[in-house]
XYZ file of C-alpha atoms in Angstrom:
604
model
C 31.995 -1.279 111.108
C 33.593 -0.196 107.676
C 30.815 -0.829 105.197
C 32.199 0.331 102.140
C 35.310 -2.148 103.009
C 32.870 -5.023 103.977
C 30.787 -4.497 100.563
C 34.520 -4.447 98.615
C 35.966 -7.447 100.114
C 32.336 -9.008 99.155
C 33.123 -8.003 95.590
C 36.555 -9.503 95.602
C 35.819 -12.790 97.260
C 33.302 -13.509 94.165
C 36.064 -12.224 92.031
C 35.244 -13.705 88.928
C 30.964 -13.017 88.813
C 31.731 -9.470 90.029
C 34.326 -9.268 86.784
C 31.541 -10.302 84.398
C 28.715 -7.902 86.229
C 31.455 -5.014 85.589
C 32.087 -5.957 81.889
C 28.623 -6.332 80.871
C 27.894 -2.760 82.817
C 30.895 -1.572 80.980
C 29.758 -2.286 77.744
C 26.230 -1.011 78.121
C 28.098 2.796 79.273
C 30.978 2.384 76.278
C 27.641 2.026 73.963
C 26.057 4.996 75.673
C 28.872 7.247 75.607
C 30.020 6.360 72.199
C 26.376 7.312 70.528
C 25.996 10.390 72.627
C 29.411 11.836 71.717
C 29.729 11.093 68.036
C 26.148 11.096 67.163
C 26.118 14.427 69.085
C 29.378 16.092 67.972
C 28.406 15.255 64.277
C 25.236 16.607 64.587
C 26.476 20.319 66.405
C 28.866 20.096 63.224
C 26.365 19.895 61.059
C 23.656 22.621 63.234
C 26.720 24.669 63.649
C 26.712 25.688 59.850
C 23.727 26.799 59.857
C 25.156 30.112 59.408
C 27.207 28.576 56.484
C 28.590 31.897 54.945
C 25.520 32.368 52.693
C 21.845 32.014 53.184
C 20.346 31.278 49.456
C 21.703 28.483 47.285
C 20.618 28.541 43.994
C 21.286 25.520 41.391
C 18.727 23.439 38.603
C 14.972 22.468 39.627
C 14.607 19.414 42.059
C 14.546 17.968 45.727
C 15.619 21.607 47.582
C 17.658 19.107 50.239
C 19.728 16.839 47.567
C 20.645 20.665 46.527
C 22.007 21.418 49.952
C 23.540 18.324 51.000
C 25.766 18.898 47.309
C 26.506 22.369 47.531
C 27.094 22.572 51.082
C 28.341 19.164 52.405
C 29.255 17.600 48.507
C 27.430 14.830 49.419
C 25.521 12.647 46.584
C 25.742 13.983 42.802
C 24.816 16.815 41.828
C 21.068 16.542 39.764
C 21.993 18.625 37.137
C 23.862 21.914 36.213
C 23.054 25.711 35.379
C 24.437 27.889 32.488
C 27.133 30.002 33.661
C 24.599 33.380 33.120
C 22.955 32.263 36.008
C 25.670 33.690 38.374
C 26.215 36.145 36.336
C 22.585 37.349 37.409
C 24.048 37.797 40.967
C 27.594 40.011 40.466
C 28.590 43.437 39.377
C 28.670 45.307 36.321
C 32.128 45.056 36.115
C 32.760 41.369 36.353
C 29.431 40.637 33.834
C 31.050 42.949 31.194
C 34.574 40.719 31.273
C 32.641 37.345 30.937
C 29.822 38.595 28.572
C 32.791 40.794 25.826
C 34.409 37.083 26.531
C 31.727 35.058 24.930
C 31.159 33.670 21.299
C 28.097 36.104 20.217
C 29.797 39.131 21.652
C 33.242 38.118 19.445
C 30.913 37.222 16.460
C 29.786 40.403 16.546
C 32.447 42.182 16.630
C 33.863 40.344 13.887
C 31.351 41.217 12.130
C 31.525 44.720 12.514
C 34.987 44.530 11.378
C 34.179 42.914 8.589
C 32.022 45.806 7.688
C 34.165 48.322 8.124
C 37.104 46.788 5.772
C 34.477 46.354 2.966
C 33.097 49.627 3.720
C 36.620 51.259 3.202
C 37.527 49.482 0.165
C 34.512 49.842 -1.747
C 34.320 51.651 -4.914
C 31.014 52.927 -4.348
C 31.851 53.596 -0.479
C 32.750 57.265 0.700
C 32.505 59.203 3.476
C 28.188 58.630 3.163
C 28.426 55.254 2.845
C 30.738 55.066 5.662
C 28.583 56.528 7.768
C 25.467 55.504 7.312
C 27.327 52.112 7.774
C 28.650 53.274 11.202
C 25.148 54.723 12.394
C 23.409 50.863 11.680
C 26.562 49.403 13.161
C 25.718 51.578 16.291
C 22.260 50.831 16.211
C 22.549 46.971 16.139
C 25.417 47.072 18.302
C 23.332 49.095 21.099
C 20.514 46.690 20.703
C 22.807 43.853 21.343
C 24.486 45.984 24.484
C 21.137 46.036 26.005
C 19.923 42.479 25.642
C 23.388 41.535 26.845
C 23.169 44.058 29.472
C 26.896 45.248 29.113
C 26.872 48.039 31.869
C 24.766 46.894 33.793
C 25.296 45.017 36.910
C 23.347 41.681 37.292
C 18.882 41.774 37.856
C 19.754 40.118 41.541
C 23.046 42.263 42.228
C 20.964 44.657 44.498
C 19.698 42.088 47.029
C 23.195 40.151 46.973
C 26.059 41.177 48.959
C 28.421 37.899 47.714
C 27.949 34.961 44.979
C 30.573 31.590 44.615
C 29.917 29.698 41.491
C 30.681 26.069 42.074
C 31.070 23.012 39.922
C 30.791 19.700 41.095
C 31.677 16.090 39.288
C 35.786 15.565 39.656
C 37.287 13.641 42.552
C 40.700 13.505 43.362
C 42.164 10.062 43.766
C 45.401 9.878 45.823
C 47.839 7.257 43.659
C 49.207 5.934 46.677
C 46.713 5.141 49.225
C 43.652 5.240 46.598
C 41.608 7.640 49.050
C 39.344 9.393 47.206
C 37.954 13.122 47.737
C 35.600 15.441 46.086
C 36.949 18.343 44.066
C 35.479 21.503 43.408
C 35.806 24.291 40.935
C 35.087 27.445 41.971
C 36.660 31.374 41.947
C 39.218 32.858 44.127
C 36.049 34.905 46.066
C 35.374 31.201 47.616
C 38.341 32.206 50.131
C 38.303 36.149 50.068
C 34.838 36.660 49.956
C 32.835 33.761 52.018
C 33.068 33.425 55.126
C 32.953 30.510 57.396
C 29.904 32.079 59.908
C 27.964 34.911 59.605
C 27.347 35.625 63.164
C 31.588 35.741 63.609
C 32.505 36.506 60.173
C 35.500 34.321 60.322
C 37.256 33.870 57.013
C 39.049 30.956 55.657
C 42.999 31.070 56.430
C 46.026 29.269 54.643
C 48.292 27.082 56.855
C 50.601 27.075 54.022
C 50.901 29.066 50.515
C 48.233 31.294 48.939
C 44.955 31.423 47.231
C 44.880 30.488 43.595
C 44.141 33.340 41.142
C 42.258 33.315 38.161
C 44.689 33.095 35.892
C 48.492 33.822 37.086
C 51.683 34.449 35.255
C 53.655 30.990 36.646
C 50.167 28.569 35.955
C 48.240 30.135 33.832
C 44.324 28.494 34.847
C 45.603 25.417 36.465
C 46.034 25.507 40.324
C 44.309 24.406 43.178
C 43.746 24.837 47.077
C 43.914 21.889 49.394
C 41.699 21.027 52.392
C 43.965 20.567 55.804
C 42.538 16.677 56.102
C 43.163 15.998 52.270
C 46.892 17.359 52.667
C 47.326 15.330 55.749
C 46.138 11.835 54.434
C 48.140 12.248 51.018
C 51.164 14.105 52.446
C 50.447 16.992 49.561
C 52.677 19.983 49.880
C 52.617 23.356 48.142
C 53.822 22.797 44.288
C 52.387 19.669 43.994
C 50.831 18.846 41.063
C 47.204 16.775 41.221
C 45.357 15.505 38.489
C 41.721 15.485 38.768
C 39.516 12.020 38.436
C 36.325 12.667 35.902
C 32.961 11.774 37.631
C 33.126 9.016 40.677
C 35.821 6.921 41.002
C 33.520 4.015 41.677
C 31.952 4.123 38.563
C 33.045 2.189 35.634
C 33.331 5.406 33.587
C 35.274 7.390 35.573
C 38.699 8.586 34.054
C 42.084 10.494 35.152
C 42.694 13.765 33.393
C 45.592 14.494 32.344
C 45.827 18.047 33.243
C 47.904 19.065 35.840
C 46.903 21.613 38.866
C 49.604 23.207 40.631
C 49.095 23.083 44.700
C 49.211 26.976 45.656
C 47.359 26.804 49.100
C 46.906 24.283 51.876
C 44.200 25.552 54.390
C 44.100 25.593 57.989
C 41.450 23.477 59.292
C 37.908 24.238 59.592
C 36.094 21.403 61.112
C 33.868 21.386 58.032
C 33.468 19.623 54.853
C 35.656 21.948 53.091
C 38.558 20.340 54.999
C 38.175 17.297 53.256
C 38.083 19.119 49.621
C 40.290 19.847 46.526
C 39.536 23.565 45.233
C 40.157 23.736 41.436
C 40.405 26.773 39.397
C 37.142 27.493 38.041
C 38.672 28.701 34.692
C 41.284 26.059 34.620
C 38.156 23.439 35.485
C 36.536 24.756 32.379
C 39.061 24.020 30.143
C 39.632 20.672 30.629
C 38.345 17.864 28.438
C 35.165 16.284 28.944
C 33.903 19.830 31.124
C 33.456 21.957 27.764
C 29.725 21.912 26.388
C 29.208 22.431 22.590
C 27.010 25.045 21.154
C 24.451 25.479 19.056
C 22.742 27.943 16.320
C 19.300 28.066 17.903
C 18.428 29.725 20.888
C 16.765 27.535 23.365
C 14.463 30.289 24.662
C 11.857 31.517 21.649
C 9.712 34.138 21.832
C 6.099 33.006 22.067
C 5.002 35.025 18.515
C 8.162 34.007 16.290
C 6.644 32.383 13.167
C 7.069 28.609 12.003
C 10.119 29.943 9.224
C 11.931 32.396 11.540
C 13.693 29.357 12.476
C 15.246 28.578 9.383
C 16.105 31.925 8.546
C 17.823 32.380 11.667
C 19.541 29.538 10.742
C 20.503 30.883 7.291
C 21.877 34.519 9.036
C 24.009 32.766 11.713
C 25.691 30.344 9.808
C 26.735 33.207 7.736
C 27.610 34.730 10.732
C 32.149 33.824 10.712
C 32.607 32.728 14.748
C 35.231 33.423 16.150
C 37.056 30.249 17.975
C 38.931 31.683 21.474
C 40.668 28.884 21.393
C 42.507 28.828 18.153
C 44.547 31.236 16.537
C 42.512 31.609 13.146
C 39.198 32.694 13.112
C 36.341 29.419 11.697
C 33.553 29.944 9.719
C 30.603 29.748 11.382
C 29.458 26.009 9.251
C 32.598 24.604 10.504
C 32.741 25.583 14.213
C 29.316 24.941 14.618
C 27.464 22.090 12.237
C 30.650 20.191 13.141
C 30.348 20.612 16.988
C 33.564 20.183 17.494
C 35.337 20.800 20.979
C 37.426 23.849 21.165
C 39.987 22.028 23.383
C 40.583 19.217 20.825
C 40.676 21.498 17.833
C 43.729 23.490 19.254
C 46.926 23.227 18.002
C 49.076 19.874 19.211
C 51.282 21.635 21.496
C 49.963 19.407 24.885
C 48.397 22.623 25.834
C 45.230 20.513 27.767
C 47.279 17.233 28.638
C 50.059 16.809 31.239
C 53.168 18.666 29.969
C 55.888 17.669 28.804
C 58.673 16.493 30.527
C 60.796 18.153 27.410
C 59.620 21.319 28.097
C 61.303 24.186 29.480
C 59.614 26.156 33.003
C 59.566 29.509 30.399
C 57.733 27.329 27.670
C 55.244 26.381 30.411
C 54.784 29.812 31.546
C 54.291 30.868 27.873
C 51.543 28.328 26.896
C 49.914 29.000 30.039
C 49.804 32.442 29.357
C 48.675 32.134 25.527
C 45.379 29.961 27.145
C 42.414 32.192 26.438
C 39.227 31.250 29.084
C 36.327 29.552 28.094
C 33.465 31.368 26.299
C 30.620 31.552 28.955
C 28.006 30.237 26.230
C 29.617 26.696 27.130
C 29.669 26.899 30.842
C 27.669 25.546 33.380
C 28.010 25.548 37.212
C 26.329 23.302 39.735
C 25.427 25.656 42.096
C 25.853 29.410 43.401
C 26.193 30.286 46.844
C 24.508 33.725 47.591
C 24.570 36.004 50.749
C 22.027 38.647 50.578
C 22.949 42.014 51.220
C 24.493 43.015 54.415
C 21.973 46.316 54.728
C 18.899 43.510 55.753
C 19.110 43.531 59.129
C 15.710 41.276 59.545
C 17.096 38.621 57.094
C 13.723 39.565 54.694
C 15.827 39.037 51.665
C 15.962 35.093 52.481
C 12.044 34.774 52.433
C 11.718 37.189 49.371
C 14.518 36.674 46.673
C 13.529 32.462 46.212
C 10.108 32.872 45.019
C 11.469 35.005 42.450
C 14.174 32.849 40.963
C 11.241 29.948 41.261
C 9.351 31.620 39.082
C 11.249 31.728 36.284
C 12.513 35.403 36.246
C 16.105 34.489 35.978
C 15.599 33.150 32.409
C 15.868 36.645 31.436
C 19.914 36.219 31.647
C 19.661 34.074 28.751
C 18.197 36.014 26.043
C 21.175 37.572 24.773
C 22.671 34.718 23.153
C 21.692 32.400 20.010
C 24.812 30.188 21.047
C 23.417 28.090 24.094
C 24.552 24.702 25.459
C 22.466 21.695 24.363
C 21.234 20.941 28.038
C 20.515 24.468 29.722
C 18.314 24.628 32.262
C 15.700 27.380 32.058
C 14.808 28.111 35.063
C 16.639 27.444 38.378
C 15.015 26.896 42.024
C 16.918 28.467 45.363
C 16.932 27.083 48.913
C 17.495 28.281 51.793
C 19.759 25.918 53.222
C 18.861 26.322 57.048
C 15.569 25.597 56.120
C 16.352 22.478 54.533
C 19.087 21.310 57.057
C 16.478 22.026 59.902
C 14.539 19.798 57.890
C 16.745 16.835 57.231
C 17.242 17.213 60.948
C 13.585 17.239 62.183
C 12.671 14.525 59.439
C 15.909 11.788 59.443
C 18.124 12.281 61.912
C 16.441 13.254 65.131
C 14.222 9.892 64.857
C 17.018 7.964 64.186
C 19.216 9.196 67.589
C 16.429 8.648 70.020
C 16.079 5.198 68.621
C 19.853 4.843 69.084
C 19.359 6.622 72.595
C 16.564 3.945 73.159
C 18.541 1.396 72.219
C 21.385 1.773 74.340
C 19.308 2.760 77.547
C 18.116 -1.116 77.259
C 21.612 -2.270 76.967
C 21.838 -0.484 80.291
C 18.806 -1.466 81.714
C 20.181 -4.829 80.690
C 23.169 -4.243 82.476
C 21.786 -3.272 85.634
C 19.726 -5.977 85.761
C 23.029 -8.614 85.559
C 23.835 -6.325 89.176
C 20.097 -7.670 90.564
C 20.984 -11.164 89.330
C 24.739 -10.919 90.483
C 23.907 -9.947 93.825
C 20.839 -12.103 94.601
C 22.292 -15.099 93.204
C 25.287 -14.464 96.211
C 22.557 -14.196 98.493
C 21.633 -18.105 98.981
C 25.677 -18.983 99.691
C 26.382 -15.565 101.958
C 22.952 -16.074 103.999
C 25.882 -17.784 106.556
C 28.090 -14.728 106.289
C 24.783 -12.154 106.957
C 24.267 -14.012 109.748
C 27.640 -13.912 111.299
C 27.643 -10.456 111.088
C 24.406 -9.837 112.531
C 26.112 -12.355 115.480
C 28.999 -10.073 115.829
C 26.788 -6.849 116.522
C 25.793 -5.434 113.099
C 22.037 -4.531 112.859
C 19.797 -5.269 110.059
C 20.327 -1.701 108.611
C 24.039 -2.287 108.119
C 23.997 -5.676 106.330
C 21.139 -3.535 104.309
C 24.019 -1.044 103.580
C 26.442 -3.610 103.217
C 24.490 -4.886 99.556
C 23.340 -1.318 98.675
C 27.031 -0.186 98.891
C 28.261 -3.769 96.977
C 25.998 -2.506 93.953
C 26.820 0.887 93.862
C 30.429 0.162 93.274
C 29.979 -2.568 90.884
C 27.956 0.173 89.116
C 30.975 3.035 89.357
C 33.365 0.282 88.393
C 31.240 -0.746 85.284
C 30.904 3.284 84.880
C 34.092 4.728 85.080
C 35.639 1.483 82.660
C 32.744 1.849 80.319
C 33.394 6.056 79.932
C 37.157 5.401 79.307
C 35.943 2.395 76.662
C 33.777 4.649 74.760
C 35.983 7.821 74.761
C 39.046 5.025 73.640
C 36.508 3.543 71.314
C 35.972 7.616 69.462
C 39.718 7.778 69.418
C 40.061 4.497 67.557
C 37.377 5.273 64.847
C 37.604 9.281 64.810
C 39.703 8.801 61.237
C 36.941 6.514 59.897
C 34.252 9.287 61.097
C 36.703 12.714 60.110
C 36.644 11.105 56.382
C 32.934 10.135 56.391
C 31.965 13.444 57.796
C 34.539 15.988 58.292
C 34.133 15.909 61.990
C 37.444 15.248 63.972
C 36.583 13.945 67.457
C 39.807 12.841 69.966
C 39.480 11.402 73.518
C 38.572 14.223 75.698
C 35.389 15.432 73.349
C 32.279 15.222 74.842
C 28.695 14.692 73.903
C 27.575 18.443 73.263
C 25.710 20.055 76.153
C 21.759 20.082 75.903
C 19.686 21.783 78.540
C 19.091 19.738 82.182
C 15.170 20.619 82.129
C 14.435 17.969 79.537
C 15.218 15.432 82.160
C 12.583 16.787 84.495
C 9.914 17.336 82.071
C 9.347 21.451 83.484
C 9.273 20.887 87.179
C 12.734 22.712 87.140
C 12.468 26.893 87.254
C 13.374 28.388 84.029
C 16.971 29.744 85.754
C 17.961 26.075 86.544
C 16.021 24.475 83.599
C 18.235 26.162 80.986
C 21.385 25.150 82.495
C 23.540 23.375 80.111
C 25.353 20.076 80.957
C 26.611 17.019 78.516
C 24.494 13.862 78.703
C 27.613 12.207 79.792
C 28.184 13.782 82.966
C 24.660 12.389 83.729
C 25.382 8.574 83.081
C 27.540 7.905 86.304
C 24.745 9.157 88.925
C 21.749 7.439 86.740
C 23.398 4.228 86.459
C 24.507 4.459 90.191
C 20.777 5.368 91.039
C 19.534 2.520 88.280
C 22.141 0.304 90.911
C 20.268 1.421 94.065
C 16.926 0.659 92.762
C 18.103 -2.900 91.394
C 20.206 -3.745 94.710
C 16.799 -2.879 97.071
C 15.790 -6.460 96.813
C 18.703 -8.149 97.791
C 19.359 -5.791 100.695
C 15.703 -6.407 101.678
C 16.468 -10.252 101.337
C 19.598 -9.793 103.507
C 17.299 -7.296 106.036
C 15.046 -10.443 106.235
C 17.553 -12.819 107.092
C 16.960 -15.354 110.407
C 19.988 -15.252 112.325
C 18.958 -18.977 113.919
C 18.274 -20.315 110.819
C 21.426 -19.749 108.793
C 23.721 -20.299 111.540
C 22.648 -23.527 112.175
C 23.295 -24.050 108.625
């Protein structure tokens, strides 16, 4: 007697129960599979950056995990920003002395010291003394300034850092034709040369089409951009586009297009992370554009503790006799004009649609030459969101990641400011780092590892459910096959066999509901994988499954350590526990159909 063909033609002669026991066990495994696999793949996307490229983030004081989730997945806004001195704390000597010559005190001062030295020369009571004792205070002040800017010098963190990436946060880019939205993000050419995608591997960022942008380069000046591989694929953007960047979120009511353009240099190959779903922006271009440049003022924002109540206003009286010198216009502005006025270096250039889109009258070489006449922005009116630091390569015991935070917490980085009198209105003094494994192990621990065992709960009772509609399935056949039982019992078949017979009829109703339910759920992460690449970077096709986690958590340590750390996907273990959830639920009706009085139901 062929039982498995007995329990099959059982299944097909109540064709249309046997359907609806399949669907609903179906359903229970698509639910299963679905939450194992994305929840799962989502997750080792997120736990596989861990390495990130860096190991320190350091941005303005608040919650150390909003931090992370903006400067490392560019989730939620940014709390607030830091002045640009801030990375300058963490790079060379070299780089420091470009953007601190490039700023509004050191060009007042120098301005100054011309100044001197054309009155000196024309004097009538000047001469070769005068001169010089002109040139020896000159030196004097100058030096003093040197060393409070630290020209020379590289920055007070550059010895325990190995790489920094400024970052700026606050622009989307809106695609005009199917209105997706994506985040944009200013930051330096280093982002791609310098960072790398995993420490452990060192794998660097590659271009599937073009180049990096540079800082500023001969054909587009400040103004291009690098495009993540799922923003180029959604909006079809090639290399020489031009994209205009959307200020703040495009949700808001406030929100605006700018109307500078950035030229498309780079597309990048795909990473699987967040920065695949990101336009890169120029820093320096970023900097320039309206609405991004903060004013300055005449008074520091960091005082010495024993300054007097009138050193104020006389500060105030030497500085705004002090001439500054605009970097964005062609004549120099007197100090009472540039400054009381607060005007916005941008705006007061000369109408030659320098900042705006250009113009469609203009010549390529025209373009080239007012890109190339654009001077960058003084560093007194930057600010960045965050700074992405790996600490140097020499600490082998990662010691630098426990000691370098506490000392940017306390304040010691405020030293970077005191060079300047010329500070934006709303710097942060003091700045707070994270380390970002710390607090991703933490969101982790806290949010999301509570919220996929209830999900795991849940759909383990959608199974349970399931199985049960076998029990019911089966035992409500049993009453209208008691006949049939007892035929075959007539026609030779022991009471072990017709026990068989049901165990077998609910083991396939289980692989049926199984095997339909694992190709539902895989369909079902084909269906929705663009809904869950844009939400979280994460692409996930057909044949991805639910990342491996070790078999001894299903035995609770009765497993040896050799077979307990054996890795196999949760879905690979849904077939045999359903199948062993259908053995368990089927025992009953087999036992009823064990029972069964051959007399009884024959005479029936």
């Amino acid at each position: 007697m062929n039982v498995i063909k007995i329990a099959w033609r059982s299944i097909q002669h109540r064709g249309f129960g046997s359907l609806l026991t399949v669907v609903s066990m179906a359903l229970g495994v698509m639910m299963v599979v679905a939450v194992l696999s994305i929840h799962g793949l989502v997750s080792k996307s997120f736990k596989s950056n861990n390495s990130f490229g860096y190991n320190i983030i350091v941005g303005a004081r608040g919650g150390g995990l909003q931090l992370t989730l903006n400067s490392v997945y560019y989730l939620s806004k940014p709390v607030e920003n830091v002045p640009y001195e801030y990375y300058l704390a963490f790079c060379d000597k070299e780089l420091r002395e470009r953007d601190l010559k490039h700023s509004i005190a050191f060009q007042n001062r120098t301005n100054v010291e011309d100044t001197s030295d054309f009155t000196a020369a024309f004097s009538p009571f000047g001469g070769l003394a005068s001169a010089l004792s002109n040139a020896i205070l000159d030196d004097h002040i100058a030096s003093q300034q040197d060393n409070a800017m630290g020209l020379g010098k590289p920055g007070i963190y550059k010895k325990y850092t190995h790489m920094a990436v400024p970052i700026c946060l606050g622009d989307y880019y809106v695609d005009p034709e199917t209105e997706a939205a994506f985040r944009g993000v200013a930051t330096s050419p280093n982002f791609f040369t310098d960072l790398v995608l995993d420490i452990e591997t060192e794998e660097k960022f590659e271009f599937a089409k073009g180049r990096n942008f540079e800082r500023k380069s001969i054909e587009n000046g400040f103004f291009e951009c690098v495009v993540g591989s799922v923003v180029a694929k959604r909006c079809d953007i090639q290399v020489g586009d031009r994209l205009q960047a959307t200020h703040g979120d495009p949700n808001d009511d406030d929100s605006h297009l700018h109307e500078q353009n950035f030229v498309v240099t780079g597309i990048l190959k795909g990473t699987n992370t967040p920065n695949d779903r990101i336009v890169f922006f120029n820093m320096e271009g970023f900097f320039l554009i309206e609405d991004h440049v903060k004013p300055v003022e005449s008074n520091s924002v960091l005082k010495s503790g024993n300054d007097d109540p009138d050193s104020d206003s006389k500060d105030d009286e030497k500085k705004s006799a002090m001439p500054i010198v605009d970097p964005f216009a062609d004549e120099e502005l007197d100090g009472e004009e540039s400054v009381a006025d607060n005007k916005d270096p941008v705006k007061s250039t000369n109408d030659q649609n320098v900042v705006g889109k250009p113009s469609a009258a203009k010549s390529v070489d025209e373009i080239v030459e007012v890109n190339d006449q654009r001077i960058a922005l003084p560093i007194e009116q930057r600010e960045v969101t965050s700074i992405l630091v790996r600490t140097s390569l020499d600490d082998e015991f990662d010691v630098l990641t426990m000691f370098l935070p506490p000392l940017i917490n306390d304040g010691d980085i405020e030293t970077t400011l005191d060079w300047t009198p010329f500070r934006p209105e709303r710097a942060q003094k003091a700045a707070q780092a994270v380390n970002p494994v710390q607090e991703v192990a933490s969101l982790f621990s806290v949010f999301v590892d509570p919220v996929r065992w209830l999900l795991l709960a849940l759909t383990c009772m959608i199974c349970i459910v399931s199985a049960i509609s076998i029990l019911v399935g089966i035992y409500n056949s049993m009453n209208q096959r008691r006949h049939e039982i007892a035929v075959m019992r007539a026609l030779g078949a022991n009471r072990t066999q017709v026990m068989a017979i049901m165990l077998c009829e609910a083991i396939l109703l289980a692989l049926l509901g199984c095997g339909l339910g694992w190709l539902a759920g895989h369909g079902l992460n084909a269906a929705i994988s663009p809904i869950v690449e844009i939400r979280t970077g994460v692409p996930i096709s057909f044949f991805d499954f639910a990342p491996s986690i070790p078999i001894g958590i299903f035995f609770g340590g009765a497993l040896p350590d050799s077979l307990a750390s054996i890795g196999v996907s949760p879905e690979f273990l849904i077939i045999p526990g359903m199948m062993m959830l259908a053995v368990l639920v089927g025992i009953y009706p087999a036992i009823s159909a064990y029972r069964t009085d051959v007399s009884q139901s024959l005479g029936k």
